[in-house]
Structures are given as structure tokens and as C-alpha cells.
XYZ file of C-alpha atoms in Angstrom:
464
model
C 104.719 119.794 66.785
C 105.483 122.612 68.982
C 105.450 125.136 66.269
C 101.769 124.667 66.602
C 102.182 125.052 70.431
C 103.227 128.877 69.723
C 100.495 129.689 67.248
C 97.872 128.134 69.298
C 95.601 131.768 70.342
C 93.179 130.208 72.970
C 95.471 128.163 74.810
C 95.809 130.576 78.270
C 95.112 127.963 81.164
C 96.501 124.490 80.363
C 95.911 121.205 82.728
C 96.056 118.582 80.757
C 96.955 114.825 81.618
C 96.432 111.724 80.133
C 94.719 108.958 82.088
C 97.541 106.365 82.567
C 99.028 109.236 84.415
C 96.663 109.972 87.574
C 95.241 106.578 87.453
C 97.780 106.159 90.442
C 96.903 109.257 92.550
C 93.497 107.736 93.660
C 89.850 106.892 92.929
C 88.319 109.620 91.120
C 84.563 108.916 91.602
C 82.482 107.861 88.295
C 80.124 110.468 87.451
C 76.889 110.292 85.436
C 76.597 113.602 83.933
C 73.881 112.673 81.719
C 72.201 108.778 81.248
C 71.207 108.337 77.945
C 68.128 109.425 76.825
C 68.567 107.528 73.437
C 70.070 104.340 72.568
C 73.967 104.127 73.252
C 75.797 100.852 71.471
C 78.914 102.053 73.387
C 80.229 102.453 76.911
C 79.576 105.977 76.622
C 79.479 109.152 74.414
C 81.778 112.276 75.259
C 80.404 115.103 72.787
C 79.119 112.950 70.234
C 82.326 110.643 70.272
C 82.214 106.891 71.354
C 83.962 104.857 74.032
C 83.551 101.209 72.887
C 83.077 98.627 75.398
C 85.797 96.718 74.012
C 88.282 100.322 75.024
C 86.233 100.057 78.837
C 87.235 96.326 78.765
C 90.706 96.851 77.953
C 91.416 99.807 80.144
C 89.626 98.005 82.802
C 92.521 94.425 82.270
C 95.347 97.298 82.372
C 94.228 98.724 86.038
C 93.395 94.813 87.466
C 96.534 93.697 86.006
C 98.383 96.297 87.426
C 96.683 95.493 90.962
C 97.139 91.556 90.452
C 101.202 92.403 89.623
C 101.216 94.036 93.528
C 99.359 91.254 95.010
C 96.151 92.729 95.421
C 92.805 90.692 94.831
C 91.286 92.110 92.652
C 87.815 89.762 92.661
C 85.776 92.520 95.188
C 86.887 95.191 93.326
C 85.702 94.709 90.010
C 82.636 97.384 90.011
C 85.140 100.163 91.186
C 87.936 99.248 88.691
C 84.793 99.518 85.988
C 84.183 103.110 87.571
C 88.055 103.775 87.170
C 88.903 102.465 83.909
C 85.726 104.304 82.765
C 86.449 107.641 84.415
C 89.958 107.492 82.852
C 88.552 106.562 79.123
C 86.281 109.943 79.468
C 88.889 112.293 80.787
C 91.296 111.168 77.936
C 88.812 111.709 75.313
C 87.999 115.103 76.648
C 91.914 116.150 76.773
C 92.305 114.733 73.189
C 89.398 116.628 71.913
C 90.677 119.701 73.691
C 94.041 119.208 71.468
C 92.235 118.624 68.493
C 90.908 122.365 69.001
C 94.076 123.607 69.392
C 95.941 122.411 66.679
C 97.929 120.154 68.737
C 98.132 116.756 67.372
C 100.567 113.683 66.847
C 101.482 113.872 63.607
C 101.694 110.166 61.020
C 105.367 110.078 61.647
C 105.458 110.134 65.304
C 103.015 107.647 65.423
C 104.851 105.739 63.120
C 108.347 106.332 64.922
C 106.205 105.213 68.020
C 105.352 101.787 66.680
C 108.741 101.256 65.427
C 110.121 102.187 68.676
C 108.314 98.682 70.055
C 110.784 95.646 70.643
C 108.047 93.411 70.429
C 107.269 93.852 66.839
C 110.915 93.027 65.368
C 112.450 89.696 64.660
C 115.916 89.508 63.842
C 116.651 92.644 64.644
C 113.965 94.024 61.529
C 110.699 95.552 62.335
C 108.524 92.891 60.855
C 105.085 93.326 59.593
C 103.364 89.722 60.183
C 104.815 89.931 63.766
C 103.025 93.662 64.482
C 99.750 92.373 62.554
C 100.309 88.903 64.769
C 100.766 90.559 68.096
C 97.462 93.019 67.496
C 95.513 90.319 66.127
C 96.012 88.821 69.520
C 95.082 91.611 71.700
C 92.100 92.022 69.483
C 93.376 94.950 67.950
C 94.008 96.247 64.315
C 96.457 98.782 62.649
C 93.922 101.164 62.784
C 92.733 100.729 65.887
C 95.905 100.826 67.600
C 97.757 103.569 65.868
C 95.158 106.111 67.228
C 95.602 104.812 70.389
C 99.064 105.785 69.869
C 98.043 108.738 68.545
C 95.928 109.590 71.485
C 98.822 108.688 73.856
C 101.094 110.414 72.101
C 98.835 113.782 71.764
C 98.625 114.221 75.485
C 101.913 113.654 76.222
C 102.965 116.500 74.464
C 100.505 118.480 76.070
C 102.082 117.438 79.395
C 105.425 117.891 78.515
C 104.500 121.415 77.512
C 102.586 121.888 81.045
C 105.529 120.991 82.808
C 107.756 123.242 80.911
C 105.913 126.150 82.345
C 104.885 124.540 85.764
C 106.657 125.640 89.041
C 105.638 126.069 92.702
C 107.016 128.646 95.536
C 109.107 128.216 98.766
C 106.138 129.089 100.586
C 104.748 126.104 99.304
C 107.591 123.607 99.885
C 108.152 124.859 103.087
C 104.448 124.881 103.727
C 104.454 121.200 103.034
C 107.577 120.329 104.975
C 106.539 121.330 107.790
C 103.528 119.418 108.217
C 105.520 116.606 106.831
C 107.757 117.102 109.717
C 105.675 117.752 112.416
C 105.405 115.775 115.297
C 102.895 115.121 117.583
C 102.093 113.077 120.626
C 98.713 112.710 122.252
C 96.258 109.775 122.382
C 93.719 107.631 119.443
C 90.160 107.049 120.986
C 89.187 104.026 118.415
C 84.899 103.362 118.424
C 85.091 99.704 116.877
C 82.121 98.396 114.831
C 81.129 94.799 114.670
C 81.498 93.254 111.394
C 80.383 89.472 112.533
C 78.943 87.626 109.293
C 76.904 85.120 109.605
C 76.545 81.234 107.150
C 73.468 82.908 106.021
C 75.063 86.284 104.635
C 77.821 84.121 103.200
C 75.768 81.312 100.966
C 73.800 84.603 99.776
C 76.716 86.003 98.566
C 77.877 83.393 96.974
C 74.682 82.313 95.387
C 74.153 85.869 93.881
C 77.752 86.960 92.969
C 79.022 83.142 91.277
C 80.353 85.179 88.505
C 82.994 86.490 90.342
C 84.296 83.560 91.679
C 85.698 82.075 88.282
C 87.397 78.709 88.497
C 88.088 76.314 85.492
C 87.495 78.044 81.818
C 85.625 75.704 79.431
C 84.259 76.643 76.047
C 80.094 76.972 75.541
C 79.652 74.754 72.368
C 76.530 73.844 70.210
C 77.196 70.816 67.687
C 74.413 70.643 65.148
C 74.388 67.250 62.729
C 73.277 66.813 59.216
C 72.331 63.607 58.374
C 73.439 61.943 54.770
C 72.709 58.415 54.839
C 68.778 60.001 55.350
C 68.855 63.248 52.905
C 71.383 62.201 50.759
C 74.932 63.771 49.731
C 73.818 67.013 47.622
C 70.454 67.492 49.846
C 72.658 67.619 52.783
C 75.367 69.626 51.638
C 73.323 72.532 50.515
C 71.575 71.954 54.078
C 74.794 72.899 55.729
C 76.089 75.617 53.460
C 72.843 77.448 54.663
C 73.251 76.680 58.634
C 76.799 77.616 58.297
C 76.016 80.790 56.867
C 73.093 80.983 59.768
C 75.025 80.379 62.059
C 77.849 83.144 60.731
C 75.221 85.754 60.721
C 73.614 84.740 64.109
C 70.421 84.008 62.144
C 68.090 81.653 63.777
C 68.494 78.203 63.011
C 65.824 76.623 61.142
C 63.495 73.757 62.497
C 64.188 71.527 59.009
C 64.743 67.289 58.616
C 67.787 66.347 58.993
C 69.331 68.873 61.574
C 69.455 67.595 64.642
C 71.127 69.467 67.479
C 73.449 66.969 68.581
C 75.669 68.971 71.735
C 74.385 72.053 73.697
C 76.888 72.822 76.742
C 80.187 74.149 78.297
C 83.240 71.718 77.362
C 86.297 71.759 79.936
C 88.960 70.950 78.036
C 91.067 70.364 81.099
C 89.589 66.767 81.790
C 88.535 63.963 80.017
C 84.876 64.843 77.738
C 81.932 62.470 76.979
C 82.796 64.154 73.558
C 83.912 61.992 70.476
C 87.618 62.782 70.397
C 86.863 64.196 66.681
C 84.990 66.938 67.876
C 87.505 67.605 71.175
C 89.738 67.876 68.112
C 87.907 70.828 66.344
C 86.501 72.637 69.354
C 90.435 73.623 70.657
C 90.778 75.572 67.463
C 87.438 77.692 67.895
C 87.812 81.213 69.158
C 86.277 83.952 69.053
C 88.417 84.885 66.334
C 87.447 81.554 64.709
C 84.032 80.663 65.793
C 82.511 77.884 63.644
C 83.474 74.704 62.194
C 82.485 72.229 59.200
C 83.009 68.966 59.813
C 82.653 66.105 57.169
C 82.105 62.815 57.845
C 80.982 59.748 56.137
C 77.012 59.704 56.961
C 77.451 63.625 58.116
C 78.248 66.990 58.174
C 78.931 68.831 61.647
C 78.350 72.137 62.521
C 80.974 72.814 65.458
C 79.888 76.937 67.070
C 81.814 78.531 69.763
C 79.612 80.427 71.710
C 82.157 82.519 74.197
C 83.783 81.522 76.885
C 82.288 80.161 80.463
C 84.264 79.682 83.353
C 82.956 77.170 85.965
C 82.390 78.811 89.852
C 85.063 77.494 92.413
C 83.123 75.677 95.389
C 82.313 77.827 98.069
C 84.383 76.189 100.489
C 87.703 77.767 98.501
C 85.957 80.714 98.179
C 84.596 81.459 101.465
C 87.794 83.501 103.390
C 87.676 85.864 100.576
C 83.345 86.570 100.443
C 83.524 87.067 104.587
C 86.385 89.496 103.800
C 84.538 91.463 101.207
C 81.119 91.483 103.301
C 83.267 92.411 106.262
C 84.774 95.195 104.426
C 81.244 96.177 103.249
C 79.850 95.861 106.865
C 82.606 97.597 108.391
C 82.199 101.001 106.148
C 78.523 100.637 106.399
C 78.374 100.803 110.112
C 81.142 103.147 110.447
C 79.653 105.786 108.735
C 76.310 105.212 110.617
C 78.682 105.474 113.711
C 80.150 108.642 112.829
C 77.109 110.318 112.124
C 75.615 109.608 115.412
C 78.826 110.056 117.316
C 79.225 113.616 115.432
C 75.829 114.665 116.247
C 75.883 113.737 119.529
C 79.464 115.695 119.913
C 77.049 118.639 119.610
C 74.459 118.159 122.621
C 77.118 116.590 124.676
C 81.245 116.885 126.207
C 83.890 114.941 124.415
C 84.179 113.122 128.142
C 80.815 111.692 128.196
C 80.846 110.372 124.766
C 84.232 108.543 125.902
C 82.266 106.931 129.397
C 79.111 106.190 126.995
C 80.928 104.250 124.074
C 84.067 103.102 126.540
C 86.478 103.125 123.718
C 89.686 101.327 122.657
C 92.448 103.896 123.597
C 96.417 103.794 122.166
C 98.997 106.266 123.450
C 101.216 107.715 121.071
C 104.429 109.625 121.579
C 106.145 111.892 118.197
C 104.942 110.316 115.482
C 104.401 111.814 112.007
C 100.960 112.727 110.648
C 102.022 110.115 107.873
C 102.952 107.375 110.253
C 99.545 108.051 112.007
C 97.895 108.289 108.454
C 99.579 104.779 107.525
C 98.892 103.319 110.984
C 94.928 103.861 111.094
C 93.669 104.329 107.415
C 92.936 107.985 107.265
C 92.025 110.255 104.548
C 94.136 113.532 103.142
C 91.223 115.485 104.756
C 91.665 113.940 108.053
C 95.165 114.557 108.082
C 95.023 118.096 106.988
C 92.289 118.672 109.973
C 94.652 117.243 112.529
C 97.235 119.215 110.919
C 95.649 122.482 111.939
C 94.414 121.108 115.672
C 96.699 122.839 118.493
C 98.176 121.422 121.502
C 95.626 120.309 124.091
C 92.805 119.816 121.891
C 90.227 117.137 120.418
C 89.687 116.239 116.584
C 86.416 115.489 115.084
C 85.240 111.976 114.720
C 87.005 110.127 111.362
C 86.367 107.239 109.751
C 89.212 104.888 109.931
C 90.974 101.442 108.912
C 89.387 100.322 112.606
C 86.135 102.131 112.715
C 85.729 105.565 114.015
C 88.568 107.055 115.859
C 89.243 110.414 117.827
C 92.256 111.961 118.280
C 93.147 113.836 121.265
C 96.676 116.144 120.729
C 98.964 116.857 123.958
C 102.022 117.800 122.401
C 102.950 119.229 118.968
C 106.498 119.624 117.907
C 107.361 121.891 114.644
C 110.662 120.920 112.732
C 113.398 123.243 113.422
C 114.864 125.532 110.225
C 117.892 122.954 109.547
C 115.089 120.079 109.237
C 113.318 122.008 106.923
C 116.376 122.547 104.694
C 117.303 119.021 104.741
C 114.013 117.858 103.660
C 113.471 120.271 100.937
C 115.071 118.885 98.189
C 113.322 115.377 98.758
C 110.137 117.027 98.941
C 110.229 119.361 96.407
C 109.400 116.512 93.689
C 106.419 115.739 95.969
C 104.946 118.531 96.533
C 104.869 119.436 92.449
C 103.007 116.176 91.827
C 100.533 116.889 94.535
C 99.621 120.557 92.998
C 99.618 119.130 89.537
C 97.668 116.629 89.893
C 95.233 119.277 92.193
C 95.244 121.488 89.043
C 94.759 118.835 86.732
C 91.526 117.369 88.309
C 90.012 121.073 88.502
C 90.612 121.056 84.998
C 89.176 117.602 84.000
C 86.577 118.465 86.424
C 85.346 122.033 84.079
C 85.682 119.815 80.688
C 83.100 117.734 82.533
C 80.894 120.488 83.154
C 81.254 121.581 79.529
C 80.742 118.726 77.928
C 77.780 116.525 76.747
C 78.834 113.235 78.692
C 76.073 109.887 77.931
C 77.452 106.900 80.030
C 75.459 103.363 79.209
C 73.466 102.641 81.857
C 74.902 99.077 81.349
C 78.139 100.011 82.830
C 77.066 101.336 86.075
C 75.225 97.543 86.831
């Protein structure tokens, strides 16, 4: 593997990382280089290379599970962890392809070491086949869909193992970043509030338009088609349903004819009692979508049992209701925060910082030596805000940011610099810190130019 490394000629400026590993740094926002101009049966294209929906689908489970395991609702989240799982798909495909051009690729026996490295796939303490096939079948997987998953995986791993081998970062920099970790300051939060009041109105609409989201009990959509034999007769009737099975197989439309009669069309909850014949309840718990039609033979017929996909049935909006009015609260809040800030900031530039305080009459909060990171935790603000603050000296006013609360302003009295010996006894806690922060700075520049380069076609689709 890393014999290849050495020959490689055009490899000069490496940031590379795979997307499972700055997933957790933040939101990287989703963006359309190029909408389709032609058809894409895909999520997207990355220089002529598909992302399947089913790959968006199951990078998109991996980030909400990963949420859901911390607590977090996931329910108002879902178009942003679409944006994310999408975002991560791309910049994995480009760092592959990039590998691929250097000669730097998982060979067939780490993959296979990899697989046989999994727990999961060994019974009795032997790897065993029907278990691995089992367990993939199940995630709607096969060998050879998974093993270049691994392959992909495995690929930029390497490639960050080797970036890492070569990475470092200065004193300057550590003790650059200590000491704003360190610093103190004391001084005063002006907080501009913004009401987020929703009304029954703005809630029923909600719920009304975004149902989907809202998933309760999950019932099965089911179509039972009958073939009557006591009125066409055994043989008639059997070749009859030999050709709607194979209709229905190939999602061929099903013919008008005598002696079909659509006998079921709807969502069965298997969770309560069904006006179903118990015969059918019978069949319809072993359709999937795996195993999505059934023949059913009976004295005077033959039934045609499809699974259509799953439905799931909308919880009432009554159990519903705290989390829409915390979603359109969250919505309402950045909305008229940002509106805030704009007019506050413009305003900042006609009139003194004083004025805008006796005009808006502000919620104020004294605070005495606290941490930019404390602050930062306390009120919701952003890396940018922090740094700006950072850089403000003693006896001075910030610009308007956005915050947890609204809009906020801080005004700095006092700023205390960590003496020599904290410095020192920080260091070696912060020295891990600081060289995630610059790789994963040099990592999105990077991502960022194999964007540029690249032909990227997202489905439209994705972005609804």
C-alpha cells in the first residue's frame, strides 16, 4: 500500500478526509454546483460517477441515528441532515477518485481482512458465510455493494493516516490558541430579544402541510386482487393469475379482465385488530419489500396479496403540537433575528452605540472573568463571533451578533491575558485541539478546490 505512496509523482499538497470524519466538526452547507441539465436516476453525479439514493438514504439513517443516540430530535431536522449526509457522500467520492489517480487504493486483501475483522459475521467463533450474506441482506446490502464501501473507507483512511504522518503545527500556533482560550474578560451582554409568539393558526398549518414528519403507527399499503374459480373455472383461472402475478412483479398495469376483482386497496396496521380475513393478516406479515407479492389458493380462488411500501399513520396533533411550536419558534426566532441585526447594524452607522441602547431598551447581564468559551456556550455564538470579540480591547463595543437569545452586543471593560505558567500548563491539553482545528481548516479548503474542479449534478429531487 504505501509503496505506492512513494512512487506517487503528483501527490505535493495532500488534504484528504473521509466523510465520517468531519461529519462532527459542523454543517458544511450543501452546494449546487451544477443542477442537472439531463436526466439524473441518482442522488447526484460527481464526474460522471453516481450517488444512489439508496447511499443518500443510508448516510442520511447513520447521521439521525447518531443524533437520536444523544437525545436530539431529530423530526425538524430532516432537510439539513439530507444536506449533510449528501455533502458528505460527494466529498468522499471526490477524495476516492482523487486516490484512484494516484495509485492509492485498498487492495482485495485488506478489504477482505476488513470484513473478517467484523464480530458480527462469525458464529461459533468461525467467520460464517450465511451469517455475512444474512446480516447484508438485511441492511439491503450485497457482497458487492458493501465490499466497496469498505473499499472506499478503507482507501481514505490510508490517505489520512499518511496526512497525519507528515502533519504538524508551531508553538506560535499553540500558544496563539491558548491564549485566547485563556483569556478572560469582564464587561456587560446588551441582549435585543425578538418575539417568536405562534399563533393556533401557524400551528394547524404546519401540521396540515408537514404530516409526513410526524410518523406514528407503521402499517403496510396492501392491494388484494381475487380470481374467481367457481365462475372461470380451475385452468381459466389459474393461467389468469400466473399473468397478474407476473404483472404485478413487473409493475405492469393490471388488466381490466372477468374474473379479477380488486378485493382490498389500503394501509393495514398490524398492531390492532383488521376487518381483514385472518388468512390474509396471515400472508401480509411475511411481505416486504424484499418479498413483495403473494399467491394465495383457495377453494373458489386465487389471491393476489402486493405490498406496496410502507405507510406510517400521522400522530394527532395534540401529541405533536410542543414539538411544531418549537420548530416554528426556532424558524421565527432566526428569521427575525437576522432582520434585527441588519437594521440594528445599519443603524450602528448613522447613530452612537448609546442611542441604539435608549431606542431598543435592551435586556442587559453583567459578567465578571469569564472565558470566551463560557460566553460562547452561554449565548449561542458563532467561531466568527468569538474570534471578533477576541480581538476587541478593553473599553470597547462589539458589533451586533446573532445569538441563542436574539441579537446581543457586547460591551468589554476588562480583559485579562493568561500569565506564561498558564500557558504552559494548558499546552499539552490543547495541543490535540488545536491540530484538529487546522486540519480540519485545511481539509475543507481542499474539499472545497475538488469542488471547483469537478463536474458536480445534484437531483433536483434532493434539495425538495
Amino acid at each position: 500500500m504505501f509503496d505506492k505512496i512513494a512512487k506517487s509523482k503528483t501527490l505535493k499538497f495532500v488534504l484528504f478526509i473521509t466523510a465520517f470524519a468531519f461529519v462532527g466538526t459542523g454543517l458544511v452547507a450543501l452546494i449546487v454546483y451544477q443542477i442537472a441539465g439531463g436526466a439524473i436516476t441518482g442522488a447526484a453525479i460527481v464526474n460522471d460517477r453516481e450517488i444512489s439514493f439508496q447511499e443518500l438514504q443510508r448516510e442520511y439513517n447513520n447521521l439521525a441515528k447518531n443524533l437520536e443516540s444523544q437525545g436530539i430530535d431529530t423530526t425538524p431536522m430532516r432537510k439539513m441532515l439530507y444536506s449533510q449526509a449528501l455533502e458528505n457522500l460527494i466529498a468522499k467520492e471526490l477524495l476516492y477518485q482523487e486516490a484512484e489517480k494516484e495509485g492509492i487504493v485498498a487492495t482485495q486483501e485488506e478489504i477482505k481482512m476488513a470484513i473478517l475483522s467484523y464480530e458480527a459475521f462469525y458464529e461459533n467463533g468461525k467467520f460464517s458465510k450465511e451469517k455475512y450474506l444474512s446480516i447484508l441482506k438485511s441492511a439491503g446490502l450485497n457482497p458487492a455493494m458493501f465490499e466497496q464501501m469498505i473499499k472506499k473507507d478503507l482507501t481514505t483512511k490510508h490517505i489520512i493516516t499518511l496526512l497525519k504522518s507528515s502533519f504538524y503545527i508551531t508553538d506560535e500556533e499553540i500558544d496563539s490558541f491558548s491564549i485566547k482560550q485563556l483569556t478572560k474578560i469582564s464587561g456587560k451582554v446588551y441582549i435585543f430579544p425578538v418575539s417568536t409568539e405562534i399563533t393556533e393558526e401557524e400551528i394547524k398549518k404546519y401540521y396540515e402541510e408537514n404530516k409526513d414528519k410526524f410518523t406514528g403507527k407503521k402499517g403496510k399499503k396492501i392491494v388484494i386482487y381475487k380470481i374467481d374459480i367457481d365462475k372461470l373455472g380451475k385452468e381459466k383461472a389459474q393461467n389468469l393469475a400466473r399473468e397478474l402475478y407476473q404483472n404485478i412483479k413487473q409493475n405492469k398495469q393490471i388488466p381490466q379482465k372477468e374474473g379479477i376483482q380488486k378485493l382490498f386497496d389500503n394501509v393495514i396496521f398490524l398492531d390492532k385488530e383488521e376487518n381483514l380475513d385472518k388468512k390474509f393478516i396471515k400472508e401480509v406479515k411475511k411481505l416486504s419489500k424484499e418479498k413483495n407479492i403473494s399467491l394465495l389458493k383457495e377453494k373458489d380462488a386465487f389471491y393476489l396479496i402486493k405490498y406496496e411500501g410502507e405507510h406510517s399513520k400521522p400522530l394527532p396533533l395534540e401529541k405533536v403540537k410542543d414539538k411544531i411550536i418549537a420548530q416554528l419558534s426556532t424558524e421565527k426566532r432566526e428569521k427575525a433575528s437576522k432582520e434585527l441585526l441588519n437594521k440594528i447594524k445599519e443603524e450602528l452607522k448613522k447613530e452612537k452605540f448609546e442611542n441604539i441602547v435608549q431606542k431598543y431598551k435592551p435586556k442587559t447581564e453583567d459578567f465578571q472573568k469569564q472565558t470566551l468559551q463560557i460566553l460562547s456556550a452561554k449565548y449561542g455564538l458563532s467561531n466568527e463571533a468569538i474570534k471578533s470579540i477576541f480581538k476587541l480591547p478593553p473599553k470597547s463595543v462589539s458589533e451586533p451578533f446573532l445569538s441563542r437569545a436574539g441579537v446581543i452586543i457586547i460591551e468589554i471593560t476588562e480583559k485579562e491575558l493568561p500569565s506564561k505558567e498558564e500557558i504552559e500548563k494548558a499546552r499539552k491539553s490543547l495541543i490535540k485541539f488545536v491540530e484538529n482545528e487546522k486540519f480540519n481548516t485545511y481539509i475543507q479548503m481542499y474539499i472545497d478546490r475538488l469542488k471547483k474542479e469537478s463536474d458536480i449534478r445534484i437531483n433536483p429531487r434532493v434539495l425538495n
